[in-house]
CSV table of C-alpha atoms in Angstrom, one decimal:
chain,number,residue,atom,x,y,z
M,94,UNK,CA,26.9,5.7,-0.1
M,95,UNK,CA,26.1,9.5,1.0
M,96,UNK,CA,25.7,10.3,-2.4
M,97,UNK,CA,23.0,7.6,-2.6
M,98,UNK,CA,21.6,8.7,0.5
M,99,UNK,CA,20.6,12.2,-0.1
M,100,UNK,CA,19.9,10.7,-3.8
M,101,UNK,CA,17.2,9.4,-1.6
M,102,UNK,CA,16.3,11.7,0.4
M,103,UNK,CA,15.9,14.1,-2.5
M,104,UNK,CA,14.0,11.0,-4.2
M,105,UNK,CA,11.1,10.9,-0.6
M,106,UNK,CA,10.9,14.8,-0.7
M,107,UNK,CA,9.9,14.9,-4.5
M,108,UNK,CA,7.5,12.9,-3.6
M,109,UNK,CA,6.2,14.0,-1.1
M,110,UNK,CA,6.3,18.0,-3.3
M,111,UNK,CA,4.7,15.4,-5.6
M,112,UNK,CA,1.7,14.0,-3.3
M,113,UNK,CA,0.8,17.0,-2.5
M,114,UNK,CA,0.3,20.0,-6.1
M,115,UNK,CA,-0.9,16.7,-7.9
M,116,UNK,CA,0.8,17.1,-11.6
M,117,UNK,CA,-1.0,14.3,-13.8
M,118,UNK,CA,0.3,12.2,-14.7
M,119,UNK,CA,2.6,12.3,-12.0
M,120,UNK,CA,1.4,12.2,-8.7
M,121,UNK,CA,0.0,9.1,-10.2
M,122,UNK,CA,4.0,7.1,-9.5
M,123,UNK,CA,4.9,9.0,-6.2
M,124,UNK,CA,4.4,5.1,-4.9
M,125,UNK,CA,8.2,4.3,-6.2
M,126,UNK,CA,9.4,7.5,-5.2
M,127,UNK,CA,9.0,6.9,-1.7
M,128,UNK,CA,10.5,4.0,-1.6
M,129,UNK,CA,13.1,2.9,-3.5
M,130,UNK,CA,13.8,6.5,-1.7
M,131,UNK,CA,13.6,5.5,1.6
M,132,UNK,CA,15.5,2.5,1.3
M,133,UNK,CA,18.4,4.3,0.2
M,134,UNK,CA,18.9,6.4,2.9
M,135,UNK,CA,18.3,3.4,4.9
M,136,UNK,CA,21.0,1.9,3.1
M,137,UNK,CA,23.2,4.8,3.6
M,138,UNK,CA,22.5,4.7,7.4
M,139,UNK,CA,23.0,0.6,7.9
M,140,UNK,CA,26.5,1.4,5.4
M,141,UNK,CA,27.8,4.4,7.9
M,142,UNK,CA,26.5,2.0,11.8
M,143,UNK,CA,28.0,-1.3,10.1
M,144,UNK,CA,30.0,-0.8,7.0
M,145,UNK,CA,27.6,-3.2,4.6
M,146,UNK,CA,24.5,-2.3,2.9
M,147,UNK,CA,22.2,-4.6,1.5
M,148,UNK,CA,-1.0,-10.0,-4.4
M,149,UNK,CA,-2.5,-13.0,-4.9
M,150,UNK,CA,-4.4,-12.8,-1.4
M,151,UNK,CA,-6.1,-9.9,-2.3
M,152,UNK,CA,-8.1,-11.9,-5.5
M,153,UNK,CA,-10.2,-13.3,-3.0
M,154,UNK,CA,-10.8,-12.2,-0.1
M,155,UNK,CA,-10.2,-8.2,-1.8
M,156,UNK,CA,-9.3,-6.2,1.9
M,157,UNK,CA,-8.3,-3.6,-0.4
M,158,UNK,CA,-9.3,-2.1,-3.6
M,159,UNK,CA,-6.9,0.6,-5.6
M,160,UNK,CA,-7.9,4.1,-6.7
M,161,UNK,CA,-7.4,7.0,-9.2
M,162,UNK,CA,-5.2,4.4,-11.0
M,163,UNK,CA,-4.5,4.6,-14.5
M,164,UNK,CA,-7.0,2.9,-17.3
M,165,UNK,CA,-4.3,1.3,-19.0
M,166,UNK,CA,-3.3,-2.0,-18.6
M,167,UNK,CA,0.1,-1.6,-18.6
M,168,UNK,CA,0.2,1.8,-16.7
M,169,UNK,CA,-1.4,0.6,-13.7
M,170,UNK,CA,0.2,-2.7,-13.5
M,171,UNK,CA,4.0,-1.6,-13.6
M,172,UNK,CA,4.4,0.9,-11.3
M,173,UNK,CA,2.6,-1.8,-8.8
M,174,UNK,CA,5.2,-3.7,-10.0
M,175,UNK,CA,7.6,-1.5,-9.3
M,176,UNK,CA,6.1,-0.9,-6.1
M,177,UNK,CA,5.9,-4.2,-4.8
M,178,UNK,CA,9.4,-5.0,-5.1
M,179,UNK,CA,10.5,-2.6,-2.4
M,180,UNK,CA,8.7,-4.3,0.8
M,181,UNK,CA,11.3,-7.2,1.1
M,182,UNK,CA,14.2,-4.4,0.5
M,183,UNK,CA,12.6,-1.7,2.7
M,184,UNK,CA,12.0,-4.4,5.2
M,185,UNK,CA,15.6,-6.0,5.4
M,186,UNK,CA,16.6,-2.4,5.2
M,187,UNK,CA,15.1,-1.5,8.1
M,188,UNK,CA,15.4,-4.6,10.0
M,189,UNK,CA,18.9,-4.3,9.2
M,190,UNK,CA,19.3,-1.1,10.7
M,191,UNK,CA,17.4,-1.7,14.5
M,192,UNK,CA,19.4,-4.7,14.9
M,193,UNK,CA,22.1,-2.4,14.3
M,194,UNK,CA,20.6,0.4,16.5
M,195,UNK,CA,20.2,-2.0,19.5
M,196,UNK,CA,23.8,-4.0,18.4
M,197,UNK,CA,25.7,-3.3,21.5
M,198,UNK,CA,23.4,-4.7,23.6
M,199,UNK,CA,22.8,-8.8,24.6
M,200,UNK,CA,21.0,-10.2,23.0
M,201,UNK,CA,16.8,-11.5,24.1
M,202,UNK,CA,17.4,-14.3,25.7
M,203,UNK,CA,13.8,-16.0,28.0
M,204,UNK,CA,12.6,-19.3,29.0
M,205,UNK,CA,11.7,-21.6,25.8
M,206,UNK,CA,8.9,-20.3,24.7
M,207,UNK,CA,8.2,-23.7,22.8
M,208,UNK,CA,9.0,-26.8,23.9
M,209,UNK,CA,11.8,-29.6,21.6
M,210,UNK,CA,9.5,-32.0,20.0
M,211,UNK,CA,9.9,-34.3,18.0
M,212,UNK,CA,6.6,-33.9,15.6
M,213,UNK,CA,5.8,-30.2,16.9
M,214,UNK,CA,7.4,-28.4,13.8
M,215,UNK,CA,5.7,-31.1,11.3
M,216,UNK,CA,2.0,-30.2,13.9
M,217,UNK,CA,2.8,-26.3,13.9
M,218,UNK,CA,3.5,-26.4,9.1
M,219,UNK,CA,0.2,-27.9,9.2
M,220,UNK,CA,-1.2,-25.1,11.1
M,221,UNK,CA,0.8,-23.0,8.6
M,222,UNK,CA,-0.9,-24.9,5.9
M,223,UNK,CA,-4.2,-24.9,6.9
M,224,UNK,CA,-4.1,-20.7,7.7
M,225,UNK,CA,-3.3,-19.8,4.7
M,226,UNK,CA,-5.8,-21.8,2.7
M,227,UNK,CA,-9.1,-20.3,5.0
M,228,UNK,CA,-8.9,-17.3,3.4
M,229,UNK,CA,-9.6,-18.8,0.0
M,230,UNK,CA,-12.4,-21.0,1.5
M,231,UNK,CA,-13.4,-18.4,4.0
M,232,UNK,CA,-12.7,-15.4,2.5
M,233,UNK,CA,-15.7,-13.6,4.7
M,234,UNK,CA,-14.2,-15.4,8.4
M,235,UNK,CA,-10.2,-16.2,8.1
M,236,UNK,CA,-9.3,-12.7,6.1
M,237,UNK,CA,-7.0,-12.4,9.4
M,238,UNK,CA,-4.7,-16.1,8.7
M,239,UNK,CA,-3.6,-14.4,5.2
M,240,UNK,CA,-1.1,-12.4,8.0
M,241,UNK,CA,0.6,-15.3,9.4
M,242,UNK,CA,0.1,-18.3,7.5
M,243,UNK,CA,2.9,-17.8,5.4
M,244,UNK,CA,5.3,-17.9,8.7
M,245,UNK,CA,3.9,-20.8,11.0
M,246,UNK,CA,3.6,-22.5,7.2
M,247,UNK,CA,7.5,-21.6,5.6
M,248,UNK,CA,9.5,-21.4,8.9
M,249,UNK,CA,9.4,-24.9,10.2
M,250,UNK,CA,10.7,-25.6,6.4
M,251,UNK,CA,13.1,-23.2,6.7
M,252,UNK,CA,14.5,-25.4,10.4
M,253,UNK,CA,14.5,-28.6,8.0
M,254,UNK,CA,16.6,-27.1,5.5
M,255,UNK,CA,18.8,-26.5,7.8
M,256,UNK,CA,17.9,-22.5,7.4
M,257,UNK,CA,17.4,-19.4,9.9
M,258,UNK,CA,14.6,-20.2,12.0
M,259,UNK,CA,12.3,-18.1,14.1
M,260,UNK,CA,11.3,-21.0,15.9
M,261,UNK,CA,13.8,-22.7,16.1
M,262,UNK,CA,15.5,-19.4,18.3
M,263,UNK,CA,11.8,-19.4,20.2
M,264,UNK,CA,12.6,-23.0,20.9
M,265,UNK,CA,16.0,-21.3,21.9
M,266,UNK,CA,14.7,-18.6,24.4
M,267,UNK,CA,16.2,-16.5,21.7
M,268,UNK,CA,14.0,-13.2,20.8
M,269,UNK,CA,15.9,-10.9,19.0
M,270,UNK,CA,15.7,-12.1,15.3
M,271,UNK,CA,11.9,-12.1,16.2
M,272,UNK,CA,11.9,-8.4,18.1
M,273,UNK,CA,14.4,-6.9,15.5
M,274,UNK,CA,11.6,-7.6,12.6
M,275,UNK,CA,8.3,-6.4,14.2
M,276,UNK,CA,9.5,-3.6,15.3
M,277,UNK,CA,10.7,-3.3,11.5
M,278,UNK,CA,7.9,-4.0,10.0
M,279,UNK,CA,5.4,-1.7,12.5
M,280,UNK,CA,8.3,0.8,10.7
M,281,UNK,CA,7.5,0.1,7.6
M,282,UNK,CA,4.1,-0.2,7.7
M,283,UNK,CA,4.0,3.6,9.3
M,284,UNK,CA,5.4,4.6,6.3
M,285,UNK,CA,3.6,3.2,3.8
M,286,UNK,CA,0.1,4.0,6.1
M,287,UNK,CA,1.3,7.5,6.0
M,288,UNK,CA,2.6,8.0,2.1
M,289,UNK,CA,-0.3,5.6,0.6
M,290,UNK,CA,-2.5,8.8,2.6
M,291,UNK,CA,-1.5,11.2,0.6
M,292,UNK,CA,-0.2,9.3,-2.7
M,293,UNK,CA,-2.8,10.4,-5.6
M,294,UNK,CA,-3.4,7.3,-6.2
M,295,UNK,CA,-4.0,5.1,-2.9
M,296,UNK,CA,-5.3,1.7,-1.6
M,297,UNK,CA,-8.2,1.8,0.2
M,298,UNK,CA,-9.5,-1.2,2.5
M,299,UNK,CA,-13.1,-2.4,2.5
M,300,UNK,CA,-11.9,-5.4,5.5
M,301,UNK,CA,-15.0,-6.5,7.3
M,302,UNK,CA,-14.0,-5.0,10.8
M,303,UNK,CA,-16.3,-3.6,12.7
M,304,UNK,CA,-16.2,0.5,13.2
M,305,UNK,CA,-12.6,1.8,14.9
M,306,UNK,CA,-10.1,4.5,14.8
M,307,UNK,CA,-7.5,4.2,12.0
M,308,UNK,CA,-4.1,5.1,11.5
M,309,UNK,CA,-4.2,6.7,7.9
M,310,UNK,CA,-6.4,5.3,5.6
M,311,UNK,CA,-5.5,1.6,7.3
M,312,UNK,CA,-8.2,0.1,10.4
M,313,UNK,CA,-6.3,0.0,13.2
M,314,UNK,CA,-6.9,-3.3,14.9
M,315,UNK,CA,-5.5,-3.9,10.7
M,316,UNK,CA,-2.0,-2.6,11.5
M,317,UNK,CA,-0.9,-4.9,13.9
M,318,UNK,CA,-0.8,-7.2,10.8
M,319,UNK,CA,2.0,-5.4,10.0
M,320,UNK,CA,4.3,-6.8,12.3
M,321,UNK,CA,3.5,-10.2,11.0
M,322,UNK,CA,3.4,-10.0,8.3
M,323,UNK,CA,7.8,-9.0,9.0
M,324,UNK,CA,7.8,-12.5,9.9
M,325,UNK,CA,6.6,-13.9,7.1
M,326,UNK,CA,8.7,-11.7,4.6
M,327,UNK,CA,11.8,-12.7,7.0
M,328,UNK,CA,10.5,-16.7,6.3
M,329,UNK,CA,9.5,-16.4,2.6
M,330,UNK,CA,13.1,-15.0,1.8
M,331,UNK,CA,14.8,-17.0,4.4
M,332,UNK,CA,13.1,-20.2,1.8
M,333,UNK,CA,14.1,-18.5,-1.5
M,334,UNK,CA,17.5,-16.2,-1.0
M,335,UNK,CA,19.1,-19.8,-0.1
M,336,UNK,CA,21.3,-18.7,3.3
M,337,UNK,CA,22.1,-20.8,6.0
M,338,UNK,CA,22.5,-20.8,9.6
């Protein structure tokens, strides 16, 4: 695992060098180098700490666009697929590291966040369905709900299927998973934006929000969406992976 961690560090270093010296066409493809390197480094850290290792909305809401992509469709699509494939592993590796670092502490528990009423999760599912549809119907006003809808749509399904559910955690007063994935979302969000900022082929945001400070290319308000996005990712991967409670 130390060798893989070193390989990951080397990929990140190579990506940084290519970002700054701009040797085409190689500078177009640095983003996958960063994220596969990041995943390998965190996987090595998680192995050392724990002994184990682990864009259809934007077609409508158009909140970001890509620049300096190669003109050929295949050369543009293939790196995007490779890059997007890093999202779930990166979030889960980061969450595993955060969990390992705080694992020796007592689980974060509070009073019940949501009541244990019979039809509550059905209502939350309908709320999630509404939030998921609104960006398609009114993209100018409800672009933000793309960062929330899938969580409220999928998490009640996970609970019904007997799979891990953050909403169920809230009902039991357990915030451990929520805090771990929120932190992981903001850590990954920082690196997504940091590496994107220096990349030659990159995305720019066209979010319809008032002028405000930016975190690299991202408007500050938009950066807060990375936390809810991590919860959506948890709900999605829990559903498709079939993991049971």
